[in-house]
JSON list of C-alpha atoms in Angstrom, two decimals:
[
{"chain": "A", "resi": 792, "resn": "MET", "atom": "CA", "xyz": [151.51, -3.18, 22.05]},
{"chain": "A", "resi": 793, "resn": "ILE", "atom": "CA", "xyz": [152.94, -7.05, 21.35]},
{"chain": "A", "resi": 794, "resn": "SER", "atom": "CA", "xyz": [154.59, -8.51, 24.50]},
{"chain": "A", "resi": 795, "resn": "ALA", "atom": "CA", "xyz": [157.58, -10.09, 24.75]},
{"chain": "A", "resi": 796, "resn": "SER", "atom": "CA", "xyz": [155.79, -12.56, 26.27]},
{"chain": "A", "resi": 797, "resn": "ALA", "atom": "CA", "xyz": [154.11, -13.13, 22.78]},
{"chain": "A", "resi": 798, "resn": "ILE", "atom": "CA", "xyz": [156.68, -13.25, 20.21]},
{"chain": "A", "resi": 799, "resn": "LEU", "atom": "CA", "xyz": [158.96, -14.95, 22.03]},
{"chain": "A", "resi": 800, "resn": "GLY", "atom": "CA", "xyz": [156.87, -18.16, 24.34]},
{"chain": "A", "resi": 801, "resn": "PRO", "atom": "CA", "xyz": [155.67, -19.27, 20.32]},
{"chain": "A", "resi": 802, "resn": "LEU", "atom": "CA", "xyz": [159.35, -18.73, 18.85]},
{"chain": "A", "resi": 803, "resn": "GLY", "atom": "CA", "xyz": [160.90, -21.41, 21.18]},
{"chain": "A", "resi": 804, "resn": "CYS", "atom": "CA", "xyz": [158.47, -24.29, 20.66]},
{"chain": "A", "resi": 805, "resn": "GLY", "atom": "CA", "xyz": [159.16, -23.08, 16.74]},
{"chain": "A", "resi": 806, "resn": "LEU", "atom": "CA", "xyz": [162.33, -23.81, 18.08]},
{"chain": "A", "resi": 807, "resn": "LEU", "atom": "CA", "xyz": [161.36, -26.66, 19.60]},
{"chain": "A", "resi": 808, "resn": "GLY", "atom": "CA", "xyz": [159.39, -28.37, 16.70]},
{"chain": "A", "resi": 809, "resn": "LEU", "atom": "CA", "xyz": [162.32, -27.99, 15.00]},
{"chain": "A", "resi": 810, "resn": "ALA", "atom": "CA", "xyz": [164.39, -30.29, 17.64]},
{"chain": "A", "resi": 811, "resn": "ALA", "atom": "CA", "xyz": [162.16, -32.74, 17.14]},
{"chain": "A", "resi": 812, "resn": "VAL", "atom": "CA", "xyz": [161.97, -33.20, 13.48]},
{"chain": "A", "resi": 813, "resn": "ALA", "atom": "CA", "xyz": [165.42, -33.46, 12.40]},
{"chain": "A", "resi": 814, "resn": "SER", "atom": "CA", "xyz": [166.39, -35.32, 15.47]},
{"chain": "A", "resi": 815, "resn": "VAL", "atom": "CA", "xyz": [163.76, -38.15, 14.16]},
{"chain": "A", "resi": 816, "resn": "ILE", "atom": "CA", "xyz": [164.37, -38.05, 10.89]},
{"chain": "A", "resi": 817, "resn": "ARG", "atom": "CA", "xyz": [168.85, -37.29, 11.75]},
{"chain": "A", "resi": 818, "resn": "LEU", "atom": "CA", "xyz": [168.99, -35.26, 9.99]},
{"chain": "A", "resi": 819, "resn": "ARG", "atom": "CA", "xyz": [173.09, -34.94, 9.91]},
{"chain": "A", "resi": 820, "resn": "ARG", "atom": "CA", "xyz": [172.64, -38.37, 6.97]},
{"chain": "A", "resi": 821, "resn": "LEU", "atom": "CA", "xyz": [170.97, -35.91, 4.49]},
{"chain": "A", "resi": 822, "resn": "PRO", "atom": "CA", "xyz": [173.57, -34.05, 2.81]},
{"chain": "A", "resi": 823, "resn": "VAL", "atom": "CA", "xyz": [173.95, -30.26, 3.48]},
{"chain": "A", "resi": 824, "resn": "ARG", "atom": "CA", "xyz": [171.40, -28.53, 1.00]},
{"chain": "A", "resi": 825, "resn": "ALA", "atom": "CA", "xyz": [168.30, -30.53, 2.05]},
{"chain": "A", "resi": 826, "resn": "ARG", "atom": "CA", "xyz": [169.33, -30.63, 6.17]},
{"chain": "A", "resi": 827, "resn": "TYR", "atom": "CA", "xyz": [168.68, -27.27, 5.36]},
{"chain": "A", "resi": 828, "resn": "ALA", "atom": "CA", "xyz": [165.59, -27.71, 2.61]},
{"chain": "A", "resi": 829, "resn": "VAL", "atom": "CA", "xyz": [163.84, -29.09, 5.07]},
{"chain": "A", "resi": 830, "resn": "MET", "atom": "CA", "xyz": [163.90, -27.20, 7.91]},
{"chain": "A", "resi": 831, "resn": "LEU", "atom": "CA", "xyz": [163.62, -24.89, 6.02]},
{"chain": "A", "resi": 832, "resn": "VAL", "atom": "CA", "xyz": [159.91, -26.83, 5.38]},
{"chain": "A", "resi": 833, "resn": "ALA", "atom": "CA", "xyz": [159.91, -26.95, 8.51]},
{"chain": "A", "resi": 834, "resn": "ALA", "atom": "CA", "xyz": [160.16, -23.72, 10.02]},
{"chain": "A", "resi": 835, "resn": "LEU", "atom": "CA", "xyz": [157.25, -22.44, 7.28]},
{"chain": "A", "resi": 836, "resn": "ALA", "atom": "CA", "xyz": [154.85, -25.46, 8.86]},
{"chain": "A", "resi": 837, "resn": "ALA", "atom": "CA", "xyz": [155.38, -24.51, 12.74]},
{"chain": "A", "resi": 838, "resn": "PHE", "atom": "CA", "xyz": [154.82, -20.58, 11.90]},
{"chain": "A", "resi": 839, "resn": "VAL", "atom": "CA", "xyz": [152.42, -19.80, 9.09]},
{"chain": "A", "resi": 840, "resn": "PRO", "atom": "CA", "xyz": [148.93, -19.46, 10.52]},
{"chain": "A", "resi": 841, "resn": "ILE", "atom": "CA", "xyz": [146.93, -22.30, 10.47]},
{"chain": "A", "resi": 842, "resn": "GLY", "atom": "CA", "xyz": [142.89, -20.94, 11.53]},
{"chain": "A", "resi": 843, "resn": "GLY", "atom": "CA", "xyz": [144.67, -18.49, 13.08]},
{"chain": "A", "resi": 844, "resn": "LEU", "atom": "CA", "xyz": [147.01, -19.31, 14.77]},
{"chain": "A", "resi": 845, "resn": "SER", "atom": "CA", "xyz": [150.79, -21.45, 13.45]},
{"chain": "A", "resi": 846, "resn": "ILE", "atom": "CA", "xyz": [151.20, -25.01, 14.63]},
{"chain": "A", "resi": 847, "resn": "ALA", "atom": "CA", "xyz": [153.88, -22.82, 17.15]},
{"chain": "A", "resi": 848, "resn": "ALA", "atom": "CA", "xyz": [151.37, -20.86, 18.87]},
{"chain": "A", "resi": 849, "resn": "TYR", "atom": "CA", "xyz": [149.17, -24.93, 19.49]},
{"chain": "A", "resi": 850, "resn": "VAL", "atom": "CA", "xyz": [151.77, -26.61, 21.24]},
{"chain": "A", "resi": 851, "resn": "ARG", "atom": "CA", "xyz": [152.43, -23.06, 23.44]},
{"chain": "A", "resi": 852, "resn": "GLY", "atom": "CA", "xyz": [149.03, -23.86, 23.96]},
{"chain": "A", "resi": 853, "resn": "VAL", "atom": "CA", "xyz": [149.55, -26.81, 25.53]},
{"chain": "A", "resi": 854, "resn": "THR", "atom": "CA", "xyz": [153.35, -27.19, 27.07]},
{"chain": "A", "resi": 855, "resn": "GLY", "atom": "CA", "xyz": [152.73, -23.15, 27.66]},
{"chain": "A", "resi": 856, "resn": "ASP", "atom": "CA", "xyz": [156.50, -20.54, 27.68]},
{"chain": "A", "resi": 857, "resn": "LEU", "atom": "CA", "xyz": [159.81, -23.23, 27.29]},
{"chain": "A", "resi": 858, "resn": "SER", "atom": "CA", "xyz": [162.66, -23.62, 29.87]},
{"chain": "A", "resi": 859, "resn": "ALA", "atom": "CA", "xyz": [165.47, -21.83, 29.16]},
{"chain": "A", "resi": 860, "resn": "ALA", "atom": "CA", "xyz": [166.97, -25.93, 30.17]},
{"chain": "A", "resi": 861, "resn": "THR", "atom": "CA", "xyz": [164.30, -26.25, 27.35]},
{"chain": "A", "resi": 862, "resn": "LEU", "atom": "CA", "xyz": [165.36, -23.60, 24.70]},
{"chain": "A", "resi": 863, "resn": "VAL", "atom": "CA", "xyz": [169.24, -24.47, 24.77]},
{"chain": "A", "resi": 864, "resn": "LEU", "atom": "CA", "xyz": [169.09, -28.25, 24.76]},
{"chain": "A", "resi": 865, "resn": "ALA", "atom": "CA", "xyz": [166.53, -27.74, 21.24]},
{"chain": "A", "resi": 866, "resn": "GLY", "atom": "CA", "xyz": [169.42, -25.36, 20.09]},
{"chain": "A", "resi": 867, "resn": "ALA", "atom": "CA", "xyz": [171.33, -27.57, 20.30]},
{"chain": "A", "resi": 868, "resn": "ALA", "atom": "CA", "xyz": [170.27, -30.80, 18.39]},
{"chain": "A", "resi": 869, "resn": "CYS", "atom": "CA", "xyz": [169.18, -27.90, 15.66]},
{"chain": "A", "resi": 870, "resn": "PHE", "atom": "CA", "xyz": [172.65, -27.51, 14.61]},
{"chain": "A", "resi": 871, "resn": "THR", "atom": "CA", "xyz": [174.23, -30.75, 15.36]},
{"chain": "A", "resi": 872, "resn": "GLN", "atom": "CA", "xyz": [171.36, -32.12, 12.59]},
{"chain": "A", "resi": 873, "resn": "LEU", "atom": "CA", "xyz": [172.45, -28.70, 10.59]},
{"chain": "A", "resi": 874, "resn": "THR", "atom": "CA", "xyz": [176.82, -29.27, 10.67]},
{"chain": "A", "resi": 875, "resn": "GLY", "atom": "CA", "xyz": [177.15, -32.06, 11.80]},
{"chain": "A", "resi": 876, "resn": "ARG", "atom": "CA", "xyz": [179.09, -31.61, 15.00]},
{"chain": "A", "resi": 877, "resn": "THR", "atom": "CA", "xyz": [178.46, -31.80, 18.29]},
{"chain": "A", "resi": 878, "resn": "LEU", "atom": "CA", "xyz": [178.36, -28.69, 20.57]},
{"chain": "A", "resi": 879, "resn": "THR", "atom": "CA", "xyz": [177.57, -30.65, 23.61]},
{"chain": "A", "resi": 880, "resn": "GLY", "atom": "CA", "xyz": [179.81, -33.80, 25.49]},
{"chain": "A", "resi": 881, "resn": "HIS", "atom": "CA", "xyz": [178.42, -36.41, 27.10]},
{"chain": "A", "resi": 882, "resn": "ARG", "atom": "CA", "xyz": [179.65, -35.54, 30.39]},
{"chain": "A", "resi": 883, "resn": "ASP", "atom": "CA", "xyz": [177.65, -31.69, 29.75]},
{"chain": "A", "resi": 884, "resn": "LYS", "atom": "CA", "xyz": [174.55, -33.52, 29.06]},
{"chain": "A", "resi": 885, "resn": "GLN", "atom": "CA", "xyz": [174.73, -36.09, 31.68]},
{"chain": "A", "resi": 886, "resn": "ALA", "atom": "CA", "xyz": [175.50, -32.91, 34.42]},
{"chain": "A", "resi": 887, "resn": "LEU", "atom": "CA", "xyz": [172.63, -30.94, 33.01]},
{"chain": "A", "resi": 888, "resn": "CYS", "atom": "CA", "xyz": [169.68, -33.80, 33.10]},
{"chain": "A", "resi": 889, "resn": "TRP", "atom": "CA", "xyz": [170.91, -35.10, 37.06]},
{"chain": "A", "resi": 890, "resn": "LEU", "atom": "CA", "xyz": [171.03, -30.98, 37.83]},
{"chain": "A", "resi": 891, "resn": "LEU", "atom": "CA", "xyz": [167.38, -30.88, 36.20]},
{"chain": "A", "resi": 892, "resn": "ALA", "atom": "CA", "xyz": [165.95, -34.89, 37.77]},
{"chain": "A", "resi": 893, "resn": "LEU", "atom": "CA", "xyz": [166.89, -33.17, 41.71]},
{"chain": "A", "resi": 894, "resn": "ALA", "atom": "CA", "xyz": [165.37, -29.57, 40.66]},
{"chain": "A", "resi": 895, "resn": "ALA", "atom": "CA", "xyz": [161.99, -30.87, 39.36]},
{"chain": "A", "resi": 896, "resn": "ALA", "atom": "CA", "xyz": [162.46, -34.12, 42.89]},
{"chain": "A", "resi": 897, "resn": "PHE", "atom": "CA", "xyz": [162.95, -30.40, 44.11]},
{"chain": "A", "resi": 898, "resn": "LEU", "atom": "CA", "xyz": [160.01, -28.40, 43.03]},
{"chain": "A", "resi": 899, "resn": "TYR", "atom": "CA", "xyz": [157.35, -30.52, 41.56]},
{"chain": "A", "resi": 900, "resn": "PRO", "atom": "CA", "xyz": [156.49, -33.33, 44.50]},
{"chain": "A", "resi": 901, "resn": "PHE", "atom": "CA", "xyz": [156.15, -29.70, 46.44]},
{"chain": "A", "resi": 902, "resn": "ALA", "atom": "CA", "xyz": [154.64, -27.61, 45.18]},
{"chain": "A", "resi": 903, "resn": "LEU", "atom": "CA", "xyz": [150.91, -30.65, 45.14]},
{"chain": "A", "resi": 904, "resn": "GLY", "atom": "CA", "xyz": [150.56, -28.99, 48.44]},
{"chain": "A", "resi": 905, "resn": "TRP", "atom": "CA", "xyz": [151.91, -31.73, 49.79]},
{"chain": "A", "resi": 906, "resn": "THR", "atom": "CA", "xyz": [154.13, -30.56, 52.27]},
{"chain": "A", "resi": 907, "resn": "ARG", "atom": "CA", "xyz": [153.32, -26.30, 53.59]},
{"chain": "A", "resi": 908, "resn": "PHE", "atom": "CA", "xyz": [156.50, -26.26, 52.75]},
{"chain": "A", "resi": 909, "resn": "ASP", "atom": "CA", "xyz": [156.56, -24.63, 48.33]},
{"chain": "A", "resi": 910, "resn": "PRO", "atom": "CA", "xyz": [160.10, -24.28, 47.37]},
{"chain": "A", "resi": 911, "resn": "TYR", "atom": "CA", "xyz": [157.91, -22.53, 43.76]},
{"chain": "A", "resi": 912, "resn": "ALA", "atom": "CA", "xyz": [157.86, -19.38, 46.15]},
{"chain": "A", "resi": 913, "resn": "LEU", "atom": "CA", "xyz": [161.87, -19.02, 46.30]},
{"chain": "A", "resi": 914, "resn": "GLY", "atom": "CA", "xyz": [161.58, -18.69, 42.70]},
{"chain": "A", "resi": 915, "resn": "PHE", "atom": "CA", "xyz": [160.59, -14.71, 43.46]},
{"chain": "A", "resi": 916, "resn": "GLY", "atom": "CA", "xyz": [163.09, -13.17, 44.40]},
{"chain": "A", "resi": 917, "resn": "SER", "atom": "CA", "xyz": [164.01, -15.44, 47.71]},
{"chain": "A", "resi": 918, "resn": "VAL", "atom": "CA", "xyz": [168.56, -14.08, 47.77]},
{"chain": "A", "resi": 919, "resn": "GLU", "atom": "CA", "xyz": [168.84, -18.32, 49.74]},
{"chain": "A", "resi": 920, "resn": "PHE", "atom": "CA", "xyz": [167.61, -18.91, 46.05]},
{"chain": "A", "resi": 921, "resn": "VAL", "atom": "CA", "xyz": [170.03, -17.00, 43.67]},
{"chain": "A", "resi": 922, "resn": "THR", "atom": "CA", "xyz": [172.93, -18.14, 46.32]},
{"chain": "A", "resi": 923, "resn": "ALA", "atom": "CA", "xyz": [172.67, -21.28, 45.63]},
{"chain": "A", "resi": 924, "resn": "LEU", "atom": "CA", "xyz": [171.81, -20.78, 42.00]},
{"chain": "A", "resi": 925, "resn": "LEU", "atom": "CA", "xyz": [175.26, -18.53, 41.72]},
{"chain": "A", "resi": 926, "resn": "LEU", "atom": "CA", "xyz": [176.65, -21.56, 43.95]},
{"chain": "A", "resi": 927, "resn": "ILE", "atom": "CA", "xyz": [176.29, -23.53, 41.26]},
{"chain": "A", "resi": 928, "resn": "THR", "atom": "CA", "xyz": [177.16, -22.06, 38.38]},
{"chain": "A", "resi": 929, "resn": "VAL", "atom": "CA", "xyz": [180.65, -20.94, 39.94]},
{"chain": "A", "resi": 930, "resn": "ALA", "atom": "CA", "xyz": [180.91, -24.59, 41.09]},
{"chain": "A", "resi": 931, "resn": "ALA", "atom": "CA", "xyz": [179.20, -25.58, 36.86]},
{"chain": "A", "resi": 932, "resn": "TRP", "atom": "CA", "xyz": [182.37, -23.51, 35.75]},
{"chain": "A", "resi": 933, "resn": "VAL", "atom": "CA", "xyz": [184.81, -24.61, 37.51]},
{"chain": "A", "resi": 934, "resn": "THR", "atom": "CA", "xyz": [183.91, -28.11, 36.42]},
{"chain": "A", "resi": 935, "resn": "ARG", "atom": "CA", "xyz": [184.56, -26.70, 32.27]},
{"chain": "A", "resi": 936, "resn": "LEU", "atom": "CA", "xyz": [179.55, -28.23, 33.06]},
{"chain": "A", "resi": 937, "resn": "ASN", "atom": "CA", "xyz": [179.16, -25.35, 30.62]},
{"chain": "A", "resi": 938, "resn": "LEU", "atom": "CA", "xyz": [176.22, -26.62, 29.57]},
{"chain": "A", "resi": 939, "resn": "ILE", "atom": "CA", "xyz": [174.84, -25.93, 33.18]},
{"chain": "A", "resi": 940, "resn": "VAL", "atom": "CA", "xyz": [175.74, -21.85, 32.68]},
{"chain": "A", "resi": 941, "resn": "LEU", "atom": "CA", "xyz": [174.91, -21.16, 29.85]},
{"chain": "A", "resi": 942, "resn": "VAL", "atom": "CA", "xyz": [171.56, -22.76, 30.77]},
{"chain": "A", "resi": 943, "resn": "VAL", "atom": "CA", "xyz": [171.71, -20.47, 34.20]},
{"chain": "A", "resi": 944, "resn": "VAL", "atom": "CA", "xyz": [172.68, -17.07, 31.47]},
{"chain": "A", "resi": 945, "resn": "VAL", "atom": "CA", "xyz": [169.98, -17.22, 29.41]},
{"chain": "A", "resi": 946, "resn": "ALA", "atom": "CA", "xyz": [167.60, -18.19, 32.52]},
{"chain": "A", "resi": 947, "resn": "ALA", "atom": "CA", "xyz": [168.55, -15.33, 33.69]},
{"chain": "A", "resi": 948, "resn": "LEU", "atom": "CA", "xyz": [168.90, -12.59, 31.36]},
{"chain": "A", "resi": 949, "resn": "ALA", "atom": "CA", "xyz": [164.65, -13.85, 29.78]},
{"chain": "A", "resi": 950, "resn": "PHE", "atom": "CA", "xyz": [164.08, -13.44, 33.29]},
{"chain": "A", "resi": 951, "resn": "LEU", "atom": "CA", "xyz": [165.13, -9.97, 34.04]},
{"chain": "A", "resi": 952, "resn": "ALA", "atom": "CA", "xyz": [165.07, -9.21, 30.36]},
{"chain": "A", "resi": 953, "resn": "GLY", "atom": "CA", "xyz": [160.93, -10.30, 31.07]},
{"chain": "A", "resi": 954, "resn": "ALA", "atom": "CA", "xyz": [160.98, -12.45, 27.90]},
{"chain": "A", "resi": 955, "resn": "TYR", "atom": "CA", "xyz": [158.03, -14.67, 29.49]},
{"chain": "A", "resi": 956, "resn": "GLU", "atom": "CA", "xyz": [154.69, -13.29, 31.47]},
{"chain": "A", "resi": 957, "resn": "SER", "atom": "CA", "xyz": [155.34, -15.59, 34.32]},
{"chain": "A", "resi": 958, "resn": "ARG", "atom": "CA", "xyz": [157.76, -13.38, 37.00]},
{"chain": "A", "resi": 959, "resn": "ASN", "atom": "CA", "xyz": [158.97, -16.68, 38.73]},
{"chain": "A", "resi": 960, "resn": "LEU", "atom": "CA", "xyz": [162.98, -17.78, 37.96]},
{"chain": "A", "resi": 961, "resn": "TRP", "atom": "CA", "xyz": [161.66, -21.36, 38.60]},
{"chain": "A", "resi": 962, "resn": "ASP", "atom": "CA", "xyz": [159.75, -21.76, 35.46]},
{"chain": "A", "resi": 963, "resn": "TYR", "atom": "CA", "xyz": [163.02, -19.65, 33.44]},
{"chain": "A", "resi": 964, "resn": "LEU", "atom": "CA", "xyz": [164.95, -22.64, 34.24]},
{"chain": "A", "resi": 965, "resn": "ILE", "atom": "CA", "xyz": [162.88, -25.57, 34.26]},
{"chain": "A", "resi": 966, "resn": "ASP", "atom": "CA", "xyz": [159.44, -26.53, 32.50]},
{"chain": "A", "resi": 967, "resn": "PRO", "atom": "CA", "xyz": [157.66, -30.24, 33.15]},
{"chain": "A", "resi": 968, "resn": "LEU", "atom": "CA", "xyz": [158.54, -31.19, 29.12]},
{"chain": "A", "resi": 969, "resn": "VAL", "atom": "CA", "xyz": [161.81, -30.93, 30.14]},
{"chain": "A", "resi": 970, "resn": "SER", "atom": "CA", "xyz": [162.12, -32.46, 33.59]},
{"chain": "A", "resi": 971, "resn": "VAL", "atom": "CA", "xyz": [160.65, -35.57, 31.86]},
{"chain": "A", "resi": 972, "resn": "TYR", "atom": "CA", "xyz": [163.50, -35.56, 28.93]},
{"chain": "A", "resi": 973, "resn": "ALA", "atom": "CA", "xyz": [165.69, -35.61, 31.70]},
{"chain": "A", "resi": 974, "resn": "LEU", "atom": "CA", "xyz": [164.49, -38.32, 33.39]},
{"chain": "A", "resi": 975, "resn": "VAL", "atom": "CA", "xyz": [163.69, -40.82, 30.62]},
{"chain": "A", "resi": 976, "resn": "ARG", "atom": "CA", "xyz": [167.85, -39.63, 29.32]},
{"chain": "A", "resi": 977, "resn": "LEU", "atom": "CA", "xyz": [169.47, -40.58, 32.94]},
{"chain": "A", "resi": 978, "resn": "LEU", "atom": "CA", "xyz": [166.97, -43.99, 33.02]},
{"chain": "A", "resi": 979, "resn": "ALA", "atom": "CA", "xyz": [166.78, -45.42, 29.88]},
{"chain": "A", "resi": 980, "resn": "PRO", "atom": "CA", "xyz": [170.47, -46.29, 29.96]},
{"chain": "A", "resi": 981, "resn": "ARG", "atom": "CA", "xyz": [170.48, -48.46, 33.29]},
{"chain": "A", "resi": 982, "resn": "ILE", "atom": "CA", "xyz": [167.38, -49.76, 31.49]},
{"chain": "A", "resi": 983, "resn": "ILE", "atom": "CA", "xyz": [168.44, -51.25, 28.42]},
{"chain": "A", "resi": 984, "resn": "PHE", "atom": "CA", "xyz": [171.88, -52.61, 29.54]},
{"chain": "A", "resi": 985, "resn": "ARG", "atom": "CA", "xyz": [169.68, -54.13, 32.10]},
{"chain": "A", "resi": 986, "resn": "GLN", "atom": "CA", "xyz": [171.84, -57.68, 32.99]},
{"chain": "A", "resi": 987, "resn": "PRO", "atom": "CA", "xyz": [168.76, -60.16, 33.47]},
{"chain": "A", "resi": 988, "resn": "THR", "atom": "CA", "xyz": [169.00, -61.90, 35.96]},
{"chain": "A", "resi": 989, "resn": "ASN", "atom": "CA", "xyz": [169.65, -65.69, 36.47]},
{"chain": "A", "resi": 990, "resn": "ARG", "atom": "CA", "xyz": [166.62, -68.02, 37.63]},
{"chain": "A", "resi": 991, "resn": "SER", "atom": "CA", "xyz": [166.83, -71.43, 38.56]},
{"chain": "A", "resi": 992, "resn": "PRO", "atom": "CA", "xyz": [162.59, -72.86, 37.85]}
]
């Protein structure tokens, strides 16, 4: 019997590929019919087997199963490029990126074994971790940061359903790819728009 991970993993990578294609070519600038035609061709290219595996499966071999944060952002990008309407505002995205950047700074350096504390282990059913995640979600809901709420809800449902082989909640919430995206999104405007300092010769 095919596992859920064997199906959902490539589907997630395929969604990421579609979002990348749509964003690079700025799909929403095209006529509506052309948008759907391009996405259909891209989907066929992503999922048609080549040498026994599809491009989405090859991507999964490199990235692994993608987190809810990556999938939600990829889905939102596809929707925006197809319809011309945005599902999330700038404030929502910035808040999610800050949260992802902080989570990555908390998770990855310590997970490398630099200290005895391993935050990755908290993802295996830690009451403290689940409580903190619940408090963050409630705070996001109260402040109308709906993108954070959506990411946590999708991650929790996928975790409870056993969508991936991993049984660690961290893997459903965040991955290295979306961590890099969050850092680039936060730092790029500061680098691009930073005013040069005047130095006398």
